Amino acid sequence: MRVHKIAVIGGTGPQGRGLARRLAEAGHSVVIGSRSPDRAEATAGQVRDRTGGDVSGTDNETAARTADVVLVVVPWDGHRDLIASLAGALDGKVVISCVNPLGFDARGAYGLVVDEGSAAQQTQTLVPGARVVGAFHHLSAVSLWETEEVLDHEDVLVCGDDKEANEIVAALAPAVTGRPGIDVGPLRLAGHLEPLTAVLIGINRRYKVRSGVAIAGIAR
Ligand SMILES: NC(=O)c1ccc[n+]([C@@H]2O[C@H](COP(=O)([O-])OP(=O)(O)OC[C@H]3O[C@@H](n4cnc5c(N)ncnc54)[C@H](OP(=O)(O)O)[C@@H]3O)[C@@H](O)[C@H]2O)c1
């Protein structure tokens, strides 16, 4: 396994903390990023205690600058401003976006219309020199942090326009699912992967489960 130094931007939230845990357990070096270095260090301490791994915490920009792979795990609200503020630090990096632009109303979750096509494409537009990959959209934060199971009934779907970056990200997926991610094609497909999460949320509410995505027809 190739070991990476992975920054988790917004790593103080449940999804970022859960992914940080799984990546640290697999042996990657993880830097939790936050707007508050103190919050980042507090979450890093939780992940260190849980995993015994190499986990630190700092502000988002320092985290992004020190890593070779940057995972963006922030809400859609404020996404554009945050990415624009980090553009210099993200330039040239493999940037993974698992941001889901969703709205919620009385009928449940739904995908928002994004001018650039998706959150991942917005990141690519704002940071043309980054190698943006969409992935890890469909994993539950609860499953990532609270269970001990390898989530080997789920697939990580990966999309991006840089083949090598897609391969790097697909190779990170076994930390969570025990098997490589599935490269589904170009970055524009993030416009389909992101709102699919609204479907999973609908299933979760109706059946009281934590659903995920698994692709049939691929030999394992
Ligand atoms: N939760 C899930 O089960 C799940 C599953 C799949 C995908 N996702 C996606 O993962 C992303 C994060 O989800 P989450 O539930 O972890 O979100 P969250 O707790 O709402 O936010 C994560 C972190 O982002 C930072 N943040 C919040 N607002 C911000 C702003 N305006 N500008 C910059 N940073 C901000 C905060 O960190 P600081 O205050 O420390 O900076 C916060 O702890 C979302 O896009 C979501 O769609 C979530």
Tab-separated table of C-alpha atoms and ligand atoms in Angstrom:
chain	number	residue	atom	x	y	z
A	1	MET	CA	0.000	0.000	0.000
A	2	ARG	CA	1.228	3.481	-0.847
A	3	VAL	CA	1.060	5.622	2.302
A	4	HIS	CA	-0.214	9.180	1.889
A	5	LYS	CA	-0.302	12.291	4.012
A	6	ILE	CA	-3.989	13.169	3.830
A	7	ALA	CA	-5.500	16.496	4.921
A	8	VAL	CA	-9.163	16.366	5.932
A	9	ILE	CA	-10.611	19.839	5.407
A	10	GLY	CA	-13.620	20.159	7.713
A	11	GLY	CA	-12.338	17.111	9.573
A	12	THR	CA	-14.009	18.232	12.811
A	13	GLY	CA	-17.421	17.185	11.438
A	14	PRO	CA	-18.817	13.648	11.665
A	15	GLN	CA	-18.034	12.641	8.081
A	16	GLY	CA	-14.483	13.972	8.136
A	17	ARG	CA	-13.747	12.442	11.528
A	18	GLY	CA	-15.102	9.068	10.380
A	19	LEU	CA	-13.053	9.057	7.185
A	20	ALA	CA	-9.979	10.226	9.139
A	21	ARG	CA	-10.425	7.286	11.505
A	22	ARG	CA	-10.578	4.723	8.693
A	23	LEU	CA	-7.645	6.225	6.809
A	24	ALA	CA	-5.501	6.427	9.961
A	25	GLU	CA	-6.349	2.828	10.887
A	26	ALA	CA	-5.135	1.781	7.446
A	27	GLY	CA	-1.759	3.422	8.143
A	28	HIS	CA	-2.072	6.754	6.351
A	29	SER	CA	-0.821	9.939	7.992
A	30	VAL	CA	-3.811	12.222	8.619
A	31	VAL	CA	-3.986	15.967	9.277
A	32	ILE	CA	-7.348	17.244	10.493
A	33	GLY	CA	-8.120	20.728	9.149
A	34	SER	CA	-10.508	23.265	10.648
A	35	ARG	CA	-11.152	26.997	10.716
A	36	SER	CA	-10.049	26.641	14.350
A	37	PRO	CA	-6.694	24.940	15.053
A	38	ASP	CA	-7.902	24.163	18.598
A	39	ARG	CA	-10.966	22.306	17.279
A	40	ALA	CA	-8.759	20.477	14.784
A	41	GLU	CA	-6.357	19.349	17.520
A	42	ALA	CA	-9.250	18.221	19.741
A	43	THR	CA	-10.675	16.039	16.942
A	44	ALA	CA	-7.192	14.789	16.029
A	45	GLY	CA	-6.814	13.688	19.654
A	46	GLN	CA	-10.052	11.685	19.440
A	47	VAL	CA	-8.915	9.988	16.226
A	48	ARG	CA	-5.433	9.309	17.661
A	49	ASP	CA	-6.935	7.761	20.795
A	50	ARG	CA	-9.224	5.622	18.676
A	51	THR	CA	-6.647	4.445	16.130
A	52	GLY	CA	-3.167	4.885	17.597
A	53	GLY	CA	-2.346	6.378	14.206
A	54	ASP	CA	-0.330	9.341	12.994
A	55	VAL	CA	-2.996	12.063	13.318
A	56	SER	CA	-2.517	15.803	13.902
A	57	GLY	CA	-4.691	18.903	13.686
A	58	THR	CA	-4.195	22.430	12.384
A	59	ASP	CA	-5.906	25.156	10.361
A	60	ASN	CA	-7.348	24.198	6.965
A	61	GLU	CA	-4.719	25.979	4.902
A	62	THR	CA	-1.717	24.524	6.733
A	63	ALA	CA	-3.314	21.083	6.564
A	64	ALA	CA	-3.792	21.375	2.798
A	65	ARG	CA	-0.247	22.654	2.229
A	66	THR	CA	1.405	19.830	4.153
A	67	ALA	CA	-0.539	16.960	2.541
A	68	ASP	CA	-0.218	15.263	-0.836
A	69	VAL	CA	-3.916	14.297	-0.877
A	70	VAL	CA	-6.624	16.688	0.378
A	71	LEU	CA	-10.087	15.467	1.303
A	72	VAL	CA	-12.768	18.193	1.328
A	73	VAL	CA	-15.518	17.288	3.802
A	74	VAL	CA	-17.465	20.492	4.413
A	75	PRO	CA	-21.113	21.488	3.970
A	76	TRP	CA	-22.289	22.882	0.636
A	77	ASP	CA	-23.178	26.169	2.354
A	78	GLY	CA	-19.966	28.199	2.293
A	79	HIS	CA	-18.215	25.735	-0.048
A	80	ARG	CA	-17.347	28.252	-2.754
A	81	ASP	CA	-15.796	30.764	-0.331
A	82	LEU	CA	-13.811	28.100	1.495
A	83	ILE	CA	-12.379	26.550	-1.681
A	84	ALA	CA	-11.536	29.978	-3.107
A	85	SER	CA	-9.695	30.852	0.119
A	86	LEU	CA	-7.660	27.625	-0.106
A	87	ALA	CA	-6.927	27.820	-3.851
A	88	GLY	CA	-3.203	28.430	-3.416
A	89	ALA	CA	-2.815	25.520	-1.009
A	90	LEU	CA	-4.840	23.132	-3.206
A	91	ASP	CA	-2.994	23.909	-6.436
A	92	GLY	CA	-1.326	20.785	-7.837
A	93	LYS	CA	-2.795	18.486	-5.165
A	94	VAL	CA	-5.057	15.474	-5.522
A	95	VAL	CA	-8.268	16.929	-4.058
A	96	ILE	CA	-11.067	14.531	-3.139
A	97	SER	CA	-14.541	16.041	-2.856
A	98	CYS	CA	-17.254	14.144	-1.004
A	99	VAL	CA	-19.452	17.237	-0.710
A	100	ASN	CA	-23.132	16.646	-1.434
A	101	PRO	CA	-25.106	19.782	-2.358
A	102	LEU	CA	-28.474	18.805	-0.913
A	103	GLY	CA	-31.590	20.631	0.151
A	104	PHE	CA	-34.081	19.417	2.727
A	105	ASP	CA	-37.774	20.169	2.999
A	106	ALA	CA	-40.874	18.487	4.420
A	107	ARG	CA	-40.622	15.749	1.764
A	108	GLY	CA	-37.015	14.908	2.542
A	109	ALA	CA	-33.646	15.441	0.850
A	110	TYR	CA	-33.142	16.504	-2.770
A	111	GLY	CA	-30.187	17.440	-4.976
A	112	LEU	CA	-29.568	21.137	-5.528
A	113	VAL	CA	-28.816	22.585	-8.965
A	114	VAL	CA	-25.159	23.657	-9.072
A	115	ASP	CA	-24.042	26.119	-11.755
A	116	GLU	CA	-20.780	24.251	-12.409
A	117	GLY	CA	-22.577	20.863	-12.467
A	118	SER	CA	-21.478	19.604	-9.050
A	119	ALA	CA	-19.493	20.566	-5.957
A	120	ALA	CA	-16.476	18.688	-7.323
A	121	GLN	CA	-16.640	20.626	-10.610
A	122	GLN	CA	-16.951	23.883	-8.664
A	123	THR	CA	-13.698	22.989	-6.905
A	124	GLN	CA	-12.053	22.206	-10.245
A	125	THR	CA	-13.256	25.527	-11.682
A	126	LEU	CA	-11.946	27.490	-8.697
A	127	VAL	CA	-8.609	25.617	-8.620
A	128	PRO	CA	-7.766	24.658	-12.219
A	129	GLY	CA	-4.371	23.264	-11.180
A	130	ALA	CA	-5.854	20.766	-8.703
A	131	ARG	CA	-6.484	17.150	-9.684
A	132	VAL	CA	-10.046	16.936	-8.397
A	133	VAL	CA	-11.665	13.560	-7.800
A	134	GLY	CA	-15.206	12.939	-6.544
A	135	ALA	CA	-15.448	10.017	-4.087
A	136	PHE	CA	-16.744	8.834	-0.680
A	137	HIS	CA	-20.128	10.560	-1.170
A	138	HIS	CA	-22.306	7.672	-0.058
A	139	LEU	CA	-20.749	6.410	3.185
A	140	SER	CA	-22.575	7.079	6.428
A	141	ALA	CA	-20.714	9.082	9.069
A	142	VAL	CA	-22.267	6.836	11.721
A	143	SER	CA	-20.954	3.690	10.035
A	144	LEU	CA	-17.525	5.249	9.579
A	145	TRP	CA	-17.056	6.201	13.240
A	146	GLU	CA	-19.327	4.083	15.407
A	147	THR	CA	-18.984	0.580	13.997
A	148	GLU	CA	-16.008	-1.759	14.030
A	149	GLU	CA	-17.038	-3.512	10.806
A	150	VAL	CA	-15.221	-3.233	7.500
A	151	LEU	CA	-17.927	-1.775	5.273
A	152	ASP	CA	-17.360	-4.476	2.669
A	153	HIS	CA	-20.966	-4.470	1.519
A	154	GLU	CA	-20.435	-1.002	0.030
A	155	ASP	CA	-18.548	0.445	-2.937
A	156	VAL	CA	-16.741	3.745	-3.227
A	157	LEU	CA	-17.501	5.316	-6.599
A	158	VAL	CA	-14.722	7.510	-7.980
A	159	CYS	CA	-14.897	10.067	-10.798
A	160	GLY	CA	-12.339	12.483	-12.174
A	161	ASP	CA	-10.562	13.713	-15.276
A	162	ASP	CA	-7.023	12.741	-14.186
A	163	LYS	CA	-6.502	8.987	-14.541
A	164	GLU	CA	-3.594	8.786	-12.096
A	165	ALA	CA	-5.497	10.797	-9.468
A	166	ASN	CA	-8.502	8.486	-9.876
A	167	GLU	CA	-6.201	5.496	-9.313
A	168	ILE	CA	-4.708	7.062	-6.176
A	169	VAL	CA	-8.181	7.659	-4.744
A	170	ALA	CA	-9.509	4.235	-5.765
A	171	ALA	CA	-6.545	2.756	-3.878
A	172	LEU	CA	-7.606	4.615	-0.697
A	173	ALA	CA	-11.053	2.991	-0.690
A	174	PRO	CA	-9.890	-0.364	0.807
A	175	ALA	CA	-9.275	1.543	4.060
A	176	VAL	CA	-13.065	1.726	4.324
A	177	THR	CA	-14.568	-1.062	2.224
A	178	GLY	CA	-11.735	-3.561	1.996
A	179	ARG	CA	-11.789	-3.295	-1.794
A	180	PRO	CA	-10.658	-0.767	-4.397
A	181	GLY	CA	-12.940	2.056	-5.415
A	182	ILE	CA	-14.700	1.853	-8.775
A	183	ASP	CA	-13.648	4.430	-11.380
A	184	VAL	CA	-16.956	5.445	-12.969
A	185	GLY	CA	-15.577	8.026	-15.413
A	186	PRO	CA	-15.026	11.771	-15.794
A	187	LEU	CA	-15.519	14.443	-13.155
A	188	ARG	CA	-18.808	15.568	-14.696
A	189	LEU	CA	-20.365	12.373	-13.310
A	190	ALA	CA	-20.066	13.943	-9.850
A	191	GLY	CA	-23.256	15.718	-10.879
A	192	HIS	CA	-24.918	12.295	-10.668
A	193	LEU	CA	-23.050	10.851	-7.672
A	194	GLU	CA	-23.652	13.795	-5.331
A	195	PRO	CA	-27.491	13.935	-5.535
A	196	LEU	CA	-27.687	10.126	-5.354
A	197	THR	CA	-27.096	10.680	-1.642
A	198	ALA	CA	-30.607	12.164	-1.448
A	199	VAL	CA	-31.926	8.761	-2.585
A	200	LEU	CA	-29.965	6.993	0.166
A	201	ILE	CA	-31.281	9.436	2.771
A	202	GLY	CA	-34.820	8.700	1.561
A	203	ILE	CA	-34.180	4.940	1.920
A	204	ASN	CA	-32.660	5.451	5.372
A	205	ARG	CA	-35.693	7.342	6.595
A	206	ARG	CA	-38.224	4.927	5.141
A	207	TYR	CA	-36.533	1.681	6.228
A	208	LYS	CA	-34.662	2.925	9.336
A	209	VAL	CA	-31.291	1.740	7.999
A	210	ARG	CA	-27.922	3.147	6.937
A	211	SER	CA	-27.996	2.295	3.240
A	212	GLY	CA	-25.024	2.425	0.880
A	213	VAL	CA	-24.105	1.804	-2.739
A	214	ALA	CA	-22.922	-1.554	-4.109
A	215	ILE	CA	-22.369	-2.173	-7.818
A	216	ALA	CA	-23.334	-5.537	-9.319
A	217	GLY	CA	-21.536	-7.116	-12.252
A	218	ILE	CA	-17.913	-6.355	-11.298
A	219	ALA	CA	-15.692	-9.290	-10.389
A	220	ARG	CA	-14.147	-8.924	-6.922
B	1	LIG	N1	-22.677	13.203	7.542
B	1	LIG	C1	-22.747	12.206	6.656
B	1	LIG	O1	-23.210	11.069	6.989
B	1	LIG	C2	-22.245	12.404	5.249
B	1	LIG	C3	-22.218	11.301	4.381
B	1	LIG	C4	-21.704	11.480	3.089
B	1	LIG	C5	-21.258	12.731	2.679
B	1	LIG	N2	-21.324	13.775	3.537
B	1	LIG	C6	-20.888	15.094	3.058
B	1	LIG	O2	-19.734	15.447	3.779
B	1	LIG	C7	-19.737	16.854	4.009
B	1	LIG	C8	-19.550	17.093	5.507
B	1	LIG	O3	-20.605	16.487	6.236
B	1	LIG	P1	-20.689	16.651	7.826
B	1	LIG	O4	-21.962	16.024	8.233
B	1	LIG	O5	-19.415	16.194	8.452
B	1	LIG	O6	-20.815	18.263	7.908
B	1	LIG	P2	-20.718	19.321	9.089
B	1	LIG	O7	-20.523	18.643	10.397
B	1	LIG	O8	-21.874	20.240	8.949
B	1	LIG	O9	-19.422	20.157	8.687
B	1	LIG	C9	-18.125	19.608	8.707
B	1	LIG	C10	-17.138	20.682	9.122
B	1	LIG	O10	-17.085	21.712	8.126
B	1	LIG	C11	-16.698	22.934	8.730
B	1	LIG	N3	-17.595	23.994	8.251
B	1	LIG	C12	-18.898	24.153	8.535
B	1	LIG	N4	-19.402	25.232	7.901
B	1	LIG	C13	-18.356	25.770	7.213
B	1	LIG	C14	-18.224	26.915	6.385
B	1	LIG	N5	-19.249	27.732	6.105
B	1	LIG	N6	-16.999	27.172	5.845
B	1	LIG	C15	-15.953	26.361	6.122
B	1	LIG	N7	-16.017	25.263	6.905
B	1	LIG	C16	-17.207	24.978	7.431
B	1	LIG	C17	-16.833	22.759	10.237
B	1	LIG	O11	-15.527	22.660	10.770
B	1	LIG	P3	-14.828	23.868	11.572
B	1	LIG	O12	-15.933	24.680	12.195
B	1	LIG	O13	-14.023	23.129	12.589
B	1	LIG	O14	-14.035	24.607	10.557
B	1	LIG	C18	-17.536	21.419	10.389
B	1	LIG	O15	-17.142	20.699	11.542
B	1	LIG	C19	-21.070	17.406	3.472
B	1	LIG	O16	-20.871	17.994	2.211
B	1	LIG	C20	-21.929	16.172	3.347
B	1	LIG	O17	-22.860	16.269	2.290
B	1	LIG	C21	-21.800	13.638	4.819
